[in-house]
Coordinates of C-alpha atoms in Angstrom, one line a residue:
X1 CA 103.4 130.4 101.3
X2 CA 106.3 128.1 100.6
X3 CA 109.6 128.3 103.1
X4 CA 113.0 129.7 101.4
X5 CA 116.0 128.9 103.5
X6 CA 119.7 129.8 102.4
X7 CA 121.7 126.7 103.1
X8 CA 124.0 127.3 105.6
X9 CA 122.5 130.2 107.2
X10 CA 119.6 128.3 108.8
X11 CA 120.5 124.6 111.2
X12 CA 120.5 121.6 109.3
X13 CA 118.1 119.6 111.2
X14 CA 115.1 122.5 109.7
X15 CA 116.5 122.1 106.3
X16 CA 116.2 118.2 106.5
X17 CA 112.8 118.1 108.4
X18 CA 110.3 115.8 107.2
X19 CA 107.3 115.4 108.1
X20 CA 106.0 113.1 110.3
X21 CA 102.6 112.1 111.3
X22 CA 101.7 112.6 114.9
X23 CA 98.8 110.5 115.4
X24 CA 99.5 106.6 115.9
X25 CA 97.2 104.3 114.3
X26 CA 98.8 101.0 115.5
X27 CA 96.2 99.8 118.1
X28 CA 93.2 100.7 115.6
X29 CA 94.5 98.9 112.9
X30 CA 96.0 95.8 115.0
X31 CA 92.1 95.5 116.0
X32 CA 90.9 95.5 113.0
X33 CA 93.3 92.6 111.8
X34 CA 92.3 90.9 114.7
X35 CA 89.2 91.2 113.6
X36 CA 89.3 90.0 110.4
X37 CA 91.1 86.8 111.3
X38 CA 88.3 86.4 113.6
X39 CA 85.1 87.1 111.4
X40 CA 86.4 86.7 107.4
X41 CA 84.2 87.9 105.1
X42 CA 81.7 89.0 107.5
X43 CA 84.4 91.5 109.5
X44 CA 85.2 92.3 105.5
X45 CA 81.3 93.6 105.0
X46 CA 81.0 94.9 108.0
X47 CA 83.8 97.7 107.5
X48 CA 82.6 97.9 104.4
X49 CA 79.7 99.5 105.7
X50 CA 81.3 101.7 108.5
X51 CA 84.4 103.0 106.1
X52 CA 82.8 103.0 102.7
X53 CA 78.4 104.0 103.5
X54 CA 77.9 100.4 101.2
X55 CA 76.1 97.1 101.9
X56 CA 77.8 94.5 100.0
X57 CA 76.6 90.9 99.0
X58 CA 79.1 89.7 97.7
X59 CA 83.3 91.0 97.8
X60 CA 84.6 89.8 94.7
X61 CA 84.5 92.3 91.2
X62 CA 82.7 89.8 88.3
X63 CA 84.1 89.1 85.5
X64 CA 81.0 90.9 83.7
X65 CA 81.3 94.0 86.0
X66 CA 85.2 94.2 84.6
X67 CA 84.0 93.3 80.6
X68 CA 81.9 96.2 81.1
X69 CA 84.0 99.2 82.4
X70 CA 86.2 97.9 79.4
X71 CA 83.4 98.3 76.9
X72 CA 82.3 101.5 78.0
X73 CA 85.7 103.2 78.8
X74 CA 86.7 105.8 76.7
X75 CA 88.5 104.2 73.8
X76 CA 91.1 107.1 73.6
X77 CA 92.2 106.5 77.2
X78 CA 92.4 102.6 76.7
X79 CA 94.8 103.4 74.0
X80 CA 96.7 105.2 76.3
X81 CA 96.8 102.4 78.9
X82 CA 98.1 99.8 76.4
X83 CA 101.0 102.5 75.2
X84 CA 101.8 102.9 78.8
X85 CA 101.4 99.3 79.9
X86 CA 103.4 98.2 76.7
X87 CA 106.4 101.2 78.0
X88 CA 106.2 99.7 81.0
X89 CA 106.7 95.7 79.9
X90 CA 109.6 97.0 77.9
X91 CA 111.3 98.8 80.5
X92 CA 110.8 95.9 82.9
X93 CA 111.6 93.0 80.9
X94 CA 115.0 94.0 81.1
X95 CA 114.9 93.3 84.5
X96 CA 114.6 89.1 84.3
X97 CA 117.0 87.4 85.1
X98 CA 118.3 83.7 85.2
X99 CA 119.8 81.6 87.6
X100 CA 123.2 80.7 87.5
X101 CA 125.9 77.5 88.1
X102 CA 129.2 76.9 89.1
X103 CA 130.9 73.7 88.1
X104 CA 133.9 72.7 90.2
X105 CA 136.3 70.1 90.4
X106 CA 135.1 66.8 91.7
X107 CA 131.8 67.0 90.6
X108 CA 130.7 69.8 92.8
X109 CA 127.9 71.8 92.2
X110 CA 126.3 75.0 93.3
X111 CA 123.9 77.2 91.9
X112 CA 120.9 79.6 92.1
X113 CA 117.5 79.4 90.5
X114 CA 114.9 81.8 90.4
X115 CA 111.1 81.0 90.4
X116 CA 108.6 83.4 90.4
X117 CA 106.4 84.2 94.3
X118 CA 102.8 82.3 93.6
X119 CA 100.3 84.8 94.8
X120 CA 100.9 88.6 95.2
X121 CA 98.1 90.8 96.5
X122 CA 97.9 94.2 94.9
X123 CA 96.7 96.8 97.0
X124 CA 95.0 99.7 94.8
X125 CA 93.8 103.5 96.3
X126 CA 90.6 104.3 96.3
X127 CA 90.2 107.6 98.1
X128 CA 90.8 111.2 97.5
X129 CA 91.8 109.7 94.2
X130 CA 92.2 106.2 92.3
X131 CA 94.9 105.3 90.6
X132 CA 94.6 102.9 87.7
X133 CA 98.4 103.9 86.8
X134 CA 99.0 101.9 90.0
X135 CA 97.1 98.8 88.5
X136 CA 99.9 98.9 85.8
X137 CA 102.7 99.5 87.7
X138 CA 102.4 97.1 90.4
X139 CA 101.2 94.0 88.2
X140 CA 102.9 94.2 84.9
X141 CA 106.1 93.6 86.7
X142 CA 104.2 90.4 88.4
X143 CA 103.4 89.0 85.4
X144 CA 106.3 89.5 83.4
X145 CA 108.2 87.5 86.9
X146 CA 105.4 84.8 86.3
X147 CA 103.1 84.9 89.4
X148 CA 100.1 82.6 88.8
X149 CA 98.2 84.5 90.9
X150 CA 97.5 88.5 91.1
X151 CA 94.8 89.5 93.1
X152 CA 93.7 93.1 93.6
X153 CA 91.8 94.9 96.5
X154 CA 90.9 98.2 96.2
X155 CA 87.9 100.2 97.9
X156 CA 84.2 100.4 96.6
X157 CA 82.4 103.1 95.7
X158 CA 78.8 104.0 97.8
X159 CA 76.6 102.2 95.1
X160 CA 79.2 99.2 95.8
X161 CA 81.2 99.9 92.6
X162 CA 84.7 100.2 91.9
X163 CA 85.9 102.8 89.7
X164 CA 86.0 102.0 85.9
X165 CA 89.3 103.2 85.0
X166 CA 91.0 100.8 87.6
X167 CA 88.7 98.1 86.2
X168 CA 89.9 98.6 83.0
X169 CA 93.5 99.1 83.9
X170 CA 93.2 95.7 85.6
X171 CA 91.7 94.2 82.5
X172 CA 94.7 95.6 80.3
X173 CA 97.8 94.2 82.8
X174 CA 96.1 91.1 83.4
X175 CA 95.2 90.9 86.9
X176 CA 93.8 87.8 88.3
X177 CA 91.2 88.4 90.6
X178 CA 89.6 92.2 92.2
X179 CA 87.9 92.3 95.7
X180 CA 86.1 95.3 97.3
X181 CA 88.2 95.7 99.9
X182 CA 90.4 98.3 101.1
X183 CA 91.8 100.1 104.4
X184 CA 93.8 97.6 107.0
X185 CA 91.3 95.2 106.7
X186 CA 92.3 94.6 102.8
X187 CA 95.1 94.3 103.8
X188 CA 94.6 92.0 106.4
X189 CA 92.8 89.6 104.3
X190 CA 95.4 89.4 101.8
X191 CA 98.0 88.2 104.6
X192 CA 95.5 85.6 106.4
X193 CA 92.4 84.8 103.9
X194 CA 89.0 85.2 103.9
X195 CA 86.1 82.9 102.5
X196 CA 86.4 84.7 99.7
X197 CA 89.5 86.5 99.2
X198 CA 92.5 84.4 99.3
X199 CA 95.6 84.3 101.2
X200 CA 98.6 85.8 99.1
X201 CA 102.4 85.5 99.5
X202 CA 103.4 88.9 98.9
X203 CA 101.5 92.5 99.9
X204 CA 102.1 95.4 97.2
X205 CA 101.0 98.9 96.6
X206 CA 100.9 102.1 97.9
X207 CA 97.8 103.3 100.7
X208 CA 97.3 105.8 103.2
X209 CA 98.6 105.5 106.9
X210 CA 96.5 102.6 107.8
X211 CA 97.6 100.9 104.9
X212 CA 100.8 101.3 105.9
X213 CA 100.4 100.3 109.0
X214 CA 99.0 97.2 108.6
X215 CA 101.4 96.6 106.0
X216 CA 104.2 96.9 108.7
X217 CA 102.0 94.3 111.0
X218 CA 101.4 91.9 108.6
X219 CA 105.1 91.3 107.5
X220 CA 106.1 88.0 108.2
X221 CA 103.2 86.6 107.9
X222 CA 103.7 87.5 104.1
X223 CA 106.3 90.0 102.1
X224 CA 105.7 93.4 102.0
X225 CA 107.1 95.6 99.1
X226 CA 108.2 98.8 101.1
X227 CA 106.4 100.9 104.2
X228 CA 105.5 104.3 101.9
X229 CA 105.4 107.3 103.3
X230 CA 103.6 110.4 102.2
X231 CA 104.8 111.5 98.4
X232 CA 107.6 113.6 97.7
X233 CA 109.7 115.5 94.8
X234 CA 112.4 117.3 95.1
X235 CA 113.7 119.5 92.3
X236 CA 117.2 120.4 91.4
X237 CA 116.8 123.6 88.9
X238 CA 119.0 126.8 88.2
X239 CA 117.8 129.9 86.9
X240 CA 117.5 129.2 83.1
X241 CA 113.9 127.3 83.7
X242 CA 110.6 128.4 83.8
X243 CA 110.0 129.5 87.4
X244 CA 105.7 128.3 86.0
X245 CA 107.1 124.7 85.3
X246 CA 108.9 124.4 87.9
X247 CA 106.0 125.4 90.7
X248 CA 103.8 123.6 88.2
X249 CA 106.5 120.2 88.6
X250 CA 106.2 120.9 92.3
X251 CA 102.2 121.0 92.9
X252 CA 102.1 117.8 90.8
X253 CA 103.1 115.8 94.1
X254 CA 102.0 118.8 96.5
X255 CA 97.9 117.9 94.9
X256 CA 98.1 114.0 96.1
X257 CA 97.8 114.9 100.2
X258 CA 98.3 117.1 102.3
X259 CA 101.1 115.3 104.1
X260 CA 103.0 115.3 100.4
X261 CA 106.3 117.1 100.5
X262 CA 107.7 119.1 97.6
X263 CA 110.9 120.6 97.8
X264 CA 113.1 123.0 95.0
X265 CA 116.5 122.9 95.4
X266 CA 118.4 126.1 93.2
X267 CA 121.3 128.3 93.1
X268 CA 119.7 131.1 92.9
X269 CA 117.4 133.0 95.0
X270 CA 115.8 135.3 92.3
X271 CA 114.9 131.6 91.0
X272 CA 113.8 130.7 94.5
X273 CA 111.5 134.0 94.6
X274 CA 110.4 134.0 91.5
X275 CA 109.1 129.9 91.9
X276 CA 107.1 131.0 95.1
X277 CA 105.1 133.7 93.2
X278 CA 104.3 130.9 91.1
X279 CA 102.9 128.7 93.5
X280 CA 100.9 131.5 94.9
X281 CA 99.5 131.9 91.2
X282 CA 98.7 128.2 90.6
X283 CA 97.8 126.6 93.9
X284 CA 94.0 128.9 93.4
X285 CA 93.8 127.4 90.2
X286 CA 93.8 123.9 90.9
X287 CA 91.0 121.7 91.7
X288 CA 92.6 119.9 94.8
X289 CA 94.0 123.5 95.9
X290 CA 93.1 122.9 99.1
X291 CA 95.5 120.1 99.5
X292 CA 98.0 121.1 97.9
X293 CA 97.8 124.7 99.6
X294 CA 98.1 122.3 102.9
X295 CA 101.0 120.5 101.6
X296 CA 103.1 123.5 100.2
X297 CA 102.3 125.2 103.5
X298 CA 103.3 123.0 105.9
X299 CA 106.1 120.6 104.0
X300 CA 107.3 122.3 101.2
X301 CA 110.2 124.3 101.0
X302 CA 112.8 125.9 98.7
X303 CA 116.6 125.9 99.5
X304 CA 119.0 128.2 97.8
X305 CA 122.5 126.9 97.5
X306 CA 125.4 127.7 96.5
X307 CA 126.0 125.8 93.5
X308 CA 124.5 122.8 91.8
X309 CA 126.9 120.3 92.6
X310 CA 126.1 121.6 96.6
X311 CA 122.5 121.6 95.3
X312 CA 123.3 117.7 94.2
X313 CA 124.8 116.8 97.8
X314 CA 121.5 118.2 99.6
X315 CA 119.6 116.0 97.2
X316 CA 121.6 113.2 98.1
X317 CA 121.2 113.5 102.1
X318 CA 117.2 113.8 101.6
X319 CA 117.0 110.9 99.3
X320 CA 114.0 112.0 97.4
X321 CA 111.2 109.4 96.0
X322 CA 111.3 111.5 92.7
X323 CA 114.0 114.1 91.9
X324 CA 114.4 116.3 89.0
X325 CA 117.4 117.4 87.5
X326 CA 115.6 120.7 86.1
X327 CA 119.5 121.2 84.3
X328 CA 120.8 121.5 80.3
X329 CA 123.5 118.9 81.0
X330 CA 121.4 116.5 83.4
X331 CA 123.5 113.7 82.0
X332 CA 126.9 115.5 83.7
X333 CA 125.4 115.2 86.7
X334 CA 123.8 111.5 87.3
X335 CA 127.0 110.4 88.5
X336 CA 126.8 111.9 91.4
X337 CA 123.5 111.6 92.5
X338 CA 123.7 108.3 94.8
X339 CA 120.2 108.3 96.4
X340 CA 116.8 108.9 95.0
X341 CA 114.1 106.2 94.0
X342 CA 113.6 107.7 90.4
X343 CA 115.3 110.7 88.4
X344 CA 113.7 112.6 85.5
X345 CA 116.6 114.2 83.4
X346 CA 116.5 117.8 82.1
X347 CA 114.0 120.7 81.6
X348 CA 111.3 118.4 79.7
X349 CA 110.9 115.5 81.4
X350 CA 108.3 116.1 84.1
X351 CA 108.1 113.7 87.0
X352 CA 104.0 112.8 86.0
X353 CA 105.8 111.3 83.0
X354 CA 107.1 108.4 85.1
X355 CA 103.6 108.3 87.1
X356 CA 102.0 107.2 84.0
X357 CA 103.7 106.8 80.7
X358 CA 107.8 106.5 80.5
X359 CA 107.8 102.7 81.6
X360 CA 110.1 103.1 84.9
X361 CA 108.2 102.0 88.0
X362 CA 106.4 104.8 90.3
X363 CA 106.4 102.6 93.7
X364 CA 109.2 104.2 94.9
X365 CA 111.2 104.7 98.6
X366 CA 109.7 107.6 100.3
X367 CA 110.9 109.0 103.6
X368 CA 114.8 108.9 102.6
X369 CA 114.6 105.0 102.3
X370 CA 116.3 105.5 99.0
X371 CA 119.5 105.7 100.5
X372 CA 118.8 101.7 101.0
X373 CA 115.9 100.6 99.3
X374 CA 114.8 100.3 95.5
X375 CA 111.9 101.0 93.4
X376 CA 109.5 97.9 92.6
X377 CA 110.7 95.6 90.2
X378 CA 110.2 92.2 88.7
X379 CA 112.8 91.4 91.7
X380 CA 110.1 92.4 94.1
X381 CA 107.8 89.3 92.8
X382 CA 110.9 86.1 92.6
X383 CA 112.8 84.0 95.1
X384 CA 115.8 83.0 94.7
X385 CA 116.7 79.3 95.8
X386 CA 120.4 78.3 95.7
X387 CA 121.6 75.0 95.8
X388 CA 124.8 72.5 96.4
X389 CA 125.9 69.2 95.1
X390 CA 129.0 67.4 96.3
X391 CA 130.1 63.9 95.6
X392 CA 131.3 61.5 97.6
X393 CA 134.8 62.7 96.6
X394 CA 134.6 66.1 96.9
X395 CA 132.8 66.0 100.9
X396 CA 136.3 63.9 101.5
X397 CA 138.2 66.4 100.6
X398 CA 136.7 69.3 103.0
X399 CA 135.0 67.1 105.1
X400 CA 137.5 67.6 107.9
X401 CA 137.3 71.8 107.5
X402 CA 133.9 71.9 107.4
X403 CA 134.1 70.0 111.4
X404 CA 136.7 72.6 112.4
X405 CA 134.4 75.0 111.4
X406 CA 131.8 73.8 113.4
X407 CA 133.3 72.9 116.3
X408 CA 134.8 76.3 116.5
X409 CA 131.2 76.9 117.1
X410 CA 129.9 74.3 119.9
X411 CA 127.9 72.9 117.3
X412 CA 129.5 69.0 117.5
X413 CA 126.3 67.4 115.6
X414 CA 127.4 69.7 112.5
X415 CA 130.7 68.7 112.7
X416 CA 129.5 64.8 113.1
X417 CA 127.0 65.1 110.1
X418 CA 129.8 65.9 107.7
X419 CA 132.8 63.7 109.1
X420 CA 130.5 60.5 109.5
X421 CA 130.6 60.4 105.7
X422 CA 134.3 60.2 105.0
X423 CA 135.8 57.2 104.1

């Protein structure tokens, strides 16, 4: 049964807990990307027989496998993908943007330009479930940023399939190339190459803790979009809601693992009683009860405070992935909230709407990195370059406090470099 603690009453460290996974998995995946540098494809099919049961020939998805999950997909669910893929391209087209240029006296010039990263590598679940929402979300932004190159790994099936919907969700955003790959080792083929997979620029996409992992050991080698952590919502809601929707709003992240955390945040605790009845009624009902009995158990947790704006400020110091303002007036109170990666706004906007349909992104910050970090974005696939132009005038003029400068530092050859160029 879900944990109701009256803030204040109880310390602040068990109100803020999160969870955190004991076992470390940083040896076992740094072998296995040692490994796959080593051995390529070959390290590639091997795992895929130890982690997946399947002998595979060959890695890559062909074009015929993906024409025909398309064909035989149900048509009412493809039209739901290109509403939702069209949501999302609107939403994130307004998130382009140019370079700029100053123009100063002298002839000087300095500026910025922005040019889309070449290859990004898309990493896709394939476990206790697949997510072809994640196909969307992660590579509509990367084409709308102008990669050339978007190649996706996700894990096969036993027969050596990949799942159909993610096909076709691949199909509809317009992703480049699919491997069946996944685990660390995907992961490490993205950031090193295979024969057959190539090397990428950029790593994106959520995965499970080896994922992560090697993620997190790959970076610098290439970019990485964010470490995820296990999925969380929290849920700011007073006592005029629907206790059903709100433990209903609350299993929807609970059902993903059993490490997900779902927290209700209210200011009242006949709310707070009458939500945990609810969960009691629902979590039976569920197919993936079992998780998300395991997640509500051990993470989830319901805080009764003593207003909303106090509900608001304990919000703000978890920093939720997704956060609903379960409120009539939701608008009142977005000023204040200062850290979460996405917010749903009043009693009917479920967070599952953003997982699949509204057009904002769903990789978000998880473990309180949204008090630093930002959801995926077509920022997440550009560079920025900036450049400087100075004529032979203008370097005349500054020449001499550009030397100061550097010799302030010990650095004499800087100081040379500019002052050998005056007149």
């Amino acid at each position: 049964m879900i944990k109701i603690y009256k803030f204040g009453e109880v310390p602040s460290e068990e109100i803020f807990a999160r969870f955190s996974p004991t076992a470390s998995v940083e040896g076992v995946v740094a072998d296995i990307i040692a490994e796959v540098i080593k051995n390529k494809d070959a390290a590639l099919k091997a795992y895929a027989q130890k982690f997946d049961g399947v002998t595979l020939d060959t890695l890559e998805v062909s074009q015929a496998e993906i024409d025909a999950a398309y064909e035989n997909a149900d048509k009412t669910f493809v039209a739901v993908l290109e509403e939702a893929a069209e949501n999302i391209r609107q939403f994130h087209s307004k998130q382009v943007r140019d370079g700029f240029e100053i123009h100063r006296e002298d002839g000087v010039v300095i500026g910025q330009k922005v040019t889309p990263i070449e290859k990004v590598g898309l990493y896709v679940p394939g476990g206790t479930a697949a997510y072809p929402s994640t196909v969307l979300m992660d590579s509509i932004p990367a084409k709308i940023a102008g990669c050339k190159e978007i190649v996706m790994v996700t894990p096969p099936a036993k027969d050596g399939s990949v799942n159909p919907d993610i096909l076709t969700a691949a199909k509809v955003a317009g992703v480049t190339r699919i491997f069946k790959v996944g685990g660390a080792q995907a992961v490490a083929a993205l950031a090193y190459g295979t024969e057959s997979v190539p090397k990428v620029d950029k790593i994106v996409g959520p995965g499970n803790a080896y994922v992560a992992e090697a993620k997190k050991q790959v970076f610098g080698k290439v970019s990485i979009d964010m470490i995820a952590g296990p999925s969380e919502i929290l849920v700011v809601a007073d006592d005029t809601n629907d206790a059903a929707h709100v433990a209903a709003d609350l299993l929807s992240q609970a059902e993903h693992d059993k490490m997900a955390s779902a927290v209700l945040v209210t200011d009242s605790q006949a709310f707070a009683e009458k939500v945990s009845a609810e969960l009691e009624k629902q979590i039976p009902l569920l197919p993936r009860c079992e998780i998300a009995r395991k997640s509500i158990d051990d993470n989830g947790k319901i805080i009764v405070a003593d207003n909303l704006l106090q509900a608001i400020e304990i919000a703000n110091e978890i920093a939720p992935e997704h956060l609903e303002l379960c409120v009539d007036n939701p608008f009142d109170y977005l000023d204040k909230v200062e850290h979460a990666g996405s917010i749903f706004m009043g009693k009917y906007c479920p967070e599952a709407l953003g997982d699949y349909f509204a057009g904002p992104n769903h990789t978000l910050p998880t473990s309180g990195t949204a008090k630093f970090s930002s959801p995926l974005s077509v920022d997440d696939f550009v560079k920025k370059t900036q450049y400087s132009y100075y004529t032979e005038t203008a370097l005349d003029k500054v020449a001499d406090k550009v030397a100061l400068f550097a010799n302030k530092e010990g650095l004499h050859a800087h100081a040379k470099s500019a002052v050998i160029r005056k007149k």
